[in-house]
């Protein structure tokens, strides 16, 4: 799985053969310039999901339910998830949290909306967690995560994102549930993996979390391309005659006659 937020990233995800596209609320940080995902609204996700699905990707498209879109009651959750499906064109939604989300999962499934779970380092709980920190680091916390995984799976999520969880605990959770787990910062034993597309393309710069691998360096390549363009414009090398439109010979001589060459 990889995230996408617009037509070009959806096309790249699809061309690269990703099975799932997540229109993640990470869009707040990588596209909209927010410090966290907490400012992202349902309108934002609908807007970006609609762009992704207009690209008609082959991959299954999952829309991320932003903070407060499912915390205020199951009715709000169903209405907001319904918007991601009906207006954004998503096939499923993702919600963060373990056992405390069981009522929401049930209500969404009752409304025929497939749900992906997400436990561990859940970015919407950044303040409660005291920062973006790896979770499940002592026995009690590890047991809580295992119970959460089993509970949301029993409630009917079709897949479960494990984020920021130590490798062997993520492996144990993967072996303990009967739906595919998708890891991010959770080691190689998860059934699948997810990365934010801007991270894997190297469109984000500076220090990255330990689990990020940059498979390309598009921010550097993009900067170099714009620098080459600016140089070519300033030196007069761009555009060339081949990159220009041409009027007919007749019009050219008429213009010359009337206005001088
Ligand atoms: O918003 C997002 O991109 C996510 C993934 C990183 C799992 O939730």
XYZ file of C-alpha atoms and ligand atoms in Angstrom:
269
model
C 0.000 0.000 0.000
C 1.158 3.514 -0.716
C -0.470 6.868 -0.085
C -1.649 9.143 -2.909
C -3.364 12.508 -2.805
C -3.914 13.572 -6.410
C -3.926 12.347 -10.017
C -0.121 12.214 -10.544
C 0.561 10.306 -7.306
C -2.391 7.950 -7.942
C -1.018 7.227 -11.419
C 2.461 6.569 -9.998
C 1.039 4.261 -7.325
C -0.878 2.356 -9.942
C 1.945 2.244 -12.494
C 4.227 0.901 -9.762
C 1.795 -1.907 -9.013
C 0.598 -0.981 -5.510
C -2.403 -3.105 -4.481
C -3.898 -0.438 -2.237
C -3.871 3.345 -2.301
C -4.438 5.184 0.960
C -5.644 8.770 0.772
C -4.033 9.340 4.154
C -4.581 12.250 6.488
C -0.778 12.502 6.179
C -1.803 14.814 3.328
C -2.049 17.505 6.015
C 1.682 17.275 6.621
C 3.128 16.361 3.212
C 0.789 18.339 0.938
C -0.844 21.081 3.015
C 2.102 22.023 5.250
C 0.496 21.413 8.667
C 2.581 20.321 11.687
C 0.373 17.285 12.335
C -2.633 15.510 10.853
C -5.030 17.117 13.332
C -6.004 20.049 11.116
C -7.181 17.827 8.255
C -10.936 17.934 7.616
C -13.398 15.566 5.972
C -13.656 18.115 3.128
C -9.867 17.872 2.627
C -9.920 14.069 2.376
C -12.991 14.108 0.093
C -11.302 16.683 -2.181
C -8.056 14.678 -2.484
C -9.774 11.276 -2.673
C -11.946 12.511 -5.546
C -8.780 13.543 -7.430
C -7.200 10.129 -6.769
C -10.244 8.204 -7.952
C -10.592 10.413 -11.066
C -7.266 8.844 -12.088
C -9.215 5.537 -12.193
C -6.518 3.486 -10.457
C -6.654 -0.295 -10.514
C -5.772 -0.347 -6.801
C -8.363 -0.417 -4.029
C -8.679 3.128 -2.642
C -8.947 3.589 1.134
C -9.895 7.003 2.543
C -8.532 8.029 5.927
C -11.128 9.267 8.410
C -9.641 12.462 9.880
C -9.529 13.360 13.554
C -12.982 14.146 15.034
C -14.810 12.691 12.036
C -15.646 9.504 14.003
C -15.034 10.500 17.649
C -18.339 12.303 18.196
C -20.689 9.360 17.757
C -21.510 6.579 15.337
C -24.012 8.705 13.391
C -21.311 11.282 12.575
C -18.914 8.454 11.707
C -21.346 6.919 9.215
C -22.201 10.292 7.630
C -18.526 11.253 7.262
C -17.423 7.833 6.008
C -20.344 7.928 3.575
C -18.967 11.187 2.140
C -15.565 9.559 1.543
C -17.317 6.775 -0.379
C -20.026 8.748 -2.221
C -18.134 12.013 -2.936
C -14.532 10.835 -2.776
C -15.078 7.561 -4.631
C -13.220 5.513 -1.966
C -13.888 1.792 -1.619
C -13.194 1.656 2.126
C -12.211 3.864 5.066
C -9.503 3.641 7.718
C -9.934 4.597 11.362
C -7.337 4.808 14.129
C -7.720 3.112 17.505
C -8.341 -0.232 19.161
C -11.104 -1.492 21.428
C -12.652 1.957 21.943
C -13.591 2.003 18.224
C -15.673 -1.177 18.224
C -19.035 0.626 18.098
C -17.848 2.789 15.178
C -16.532 -0.228 13.258
C -19.842 -2.020 13.761
C -21.867 0.996 12.618
C -19.735 1.471 9.490
C -19.996 -2.202 8.585
C -23.779 -1.991 9.144
C -23.757 0.827 6.597
C -21.909 -1.510 4.149
C -18.667 0.461 4.448
C -15.522 -1.737 4.615
C -13.151 -0.637 7.393
C -9.370 -0.832 7.733
C -8.050 -0.606 11.303
C -4.916 1.213 12.477
C -3.233 0.625 15.848
C 0.092 1.396 17.510
C 1.503 4.838 16.836
C -1.745 6.507 15.809
C -0.838 10.063 14.720
C -4.257 11.455 15.670
C -3.374 10.632 19.316
C -0.071 12.530 19.139
C -0.850 14.708 22.176
C -2.142 11.817 24.266
C 0.958 9.762 23.374
C 3.260 12.704 24.173
C 4.714 12.780 20.652
C 5.244 10.448 17.703
C 6.618 7.534 19.746
C 6.983 3.806 19.137
C 4.208 1.985 21.049
C 4.036 -1.368 22.853
C 7.425 -1.086 24.498
C 6.564 -2.787 27.812
C 4.597 -5.940 28.576
C 1.382 -4.164 29.578
C 1.431 -1.932 26.487
C 2.267 -4.898 24.237
C -0.652 -6.889 25.691
C -2.989 -3.933 25.171
C -1.997 -3.759 21.491
C -2.473 -7.497 21.025
C -5.960 -7.280 22.575
C -6.779 -4.242 20.434
C -5.686 -6.089 17.286
C -7.822 -9.131 18.143
C -10.834 -6.986 19.064
C -10.915 -4.829 15.925
C -10.308 -7.904 13.808
C -13.160 -9.748 15.493
C -15.319 -6.655 14.877
C -14.709 -7.088 11.137
C -11.910 -4.835 9.847
C -10.648 -6.269 6.545
C -7.047 -5.260 7.200
C -5.029 -3.687 9.984
C -2.282 -1.053 9.821
C 0.412 -1.567 12.475
C 2.381 1.651 12.920
C 5.441 2.258 15.112
C 5.433 -1.160 16.809
C 8.566 -3.178 17.665
C 9.305 -5.894 15.113
C 8.624 -9.046 17.156
C 5.420 -7.686 18.664
C 4.191 -6.745 15.166
C 5.074 -10.262 14.033
C 3.147 -11.768 16.969
C 0.116 -9.596 16.182
C 0.339 -10.589 12.502
C 0.310 -14.276 13.455
C -2.553 -13.728 15.932
C -5.104 -12.124 13.618
C -6.753 -13.545 10.522
C -6.695 -10.415 8.353
C -3.641 -8.984 6.569
C -1.548 -6.589 8.631
C 0.109 -3.646 6.861
C 3.173 -2.320 8.608
C 4.808 1.075 8.773
C 7.703 1.112 11.181
C 6.616 -2.358 12.304
C 9.229 -4.608 10.713
C 9.245 -7.008 7.773
C 6.983 -9.749 9.156
C 3.771 -7.805 8.571
C 1.751 -9.148 5.633
C 2.123 -5.884 3.716
C 3.820 -2.511 4.046
C 2.743 1.097 3.596
C 4.801 4.232 3.026
C 3.814 7.833 2.443
C 4.501 8.364 -1.261
C 6.281 11.681 -0.678
C 8.720 9.840 1.611
C 9.455 6.985 -0.784
C 9.860 9.373 -3.726
C 12.212 11.585 -1.724
C 9.846 14.544 -2.067
C 10.165 15.103 1.673
C 13.573 16.385 2.721
C 15.637 16.511 5.902
C 15.689 13.926 8.679
C 13.152 11.151 8.205
C 11.887 8.550 10.684
C 14.005 5.358 10.909
C 11.458 3.303 8.942
C 11.475 5.547 5.849
C 13.458 4.443 2.831
C 13.796 6.958 0.002
C 13.595 5.000 -3.250
C 14.113 8.198 -5.309
C 15.282 11.761 -4.685
C 12.633 13.762 -6.466
C 12.969 16.918 -4.334
C 16.643 17.177 -5.360
C 15.888 16.209 -8.970
C 13.001 18.697 -9.075
C 15.151 21.514 -7.680
C 17.870 20.739 -10.225
C 15.300 20.709 -13.056
C 13.880 24.111 -12.056
C 17.433 25.517 -11.773
C 18.218 24.229 -15.301
C 14.978 25.789 -16.582
C 15.734 29.166 -14.939
C 19.281 29.144 -16.393
C 17.955 28.309 -19.850
C 15.344 31.091 -19.697
C 17.875 33.665 -18.445
C 20.454 32.711 -21.077
C 17.861 32.707 -23.884
C 18.403 28.995 -24.587
C 14.739 28.269 -23.805
C 12.460 28.243 -25.688
C 14.197 27.267 -28.942
C 12.766 27.787 -32.414
C 11.569 24.160 -32.341
C 9.631 24.928 -29.177
C 7.877 27.914 -30.823
C 4.766 28.177 -33.052
C 5.216 29.626 -36.557
C 2.905 31.814 -38.650
C 2.536 31.300 -42.397
C 5.085 32.917 -44.750
C 2.240 35.068 -46.147
C 1.251 36.457 -42.749
C 4.880 37.019 -41.899
C 5.458 39.175 -44.993
C 2.164 41.071 -44.475
C 3.189 41.843 -40.871
C 6.625 42.942 -42.075
C 5.086 45.157 -44.748
C 2.656 46.802 -42.365
C 4.698 47.064 -39.175
C 8.307 46.481 -40.255
C 10.273 43.366 -39.446
O -2.164 9.048 6.879
C -1.401 8.142 6.504
O -0.662 8.286 5.521
C -1.386 6.915 7.274
C -0.376 5.867 6.931
C 1.000 6.341 7.147
C -0.664 4.573 7.565
O -2.198 6.745 8.130
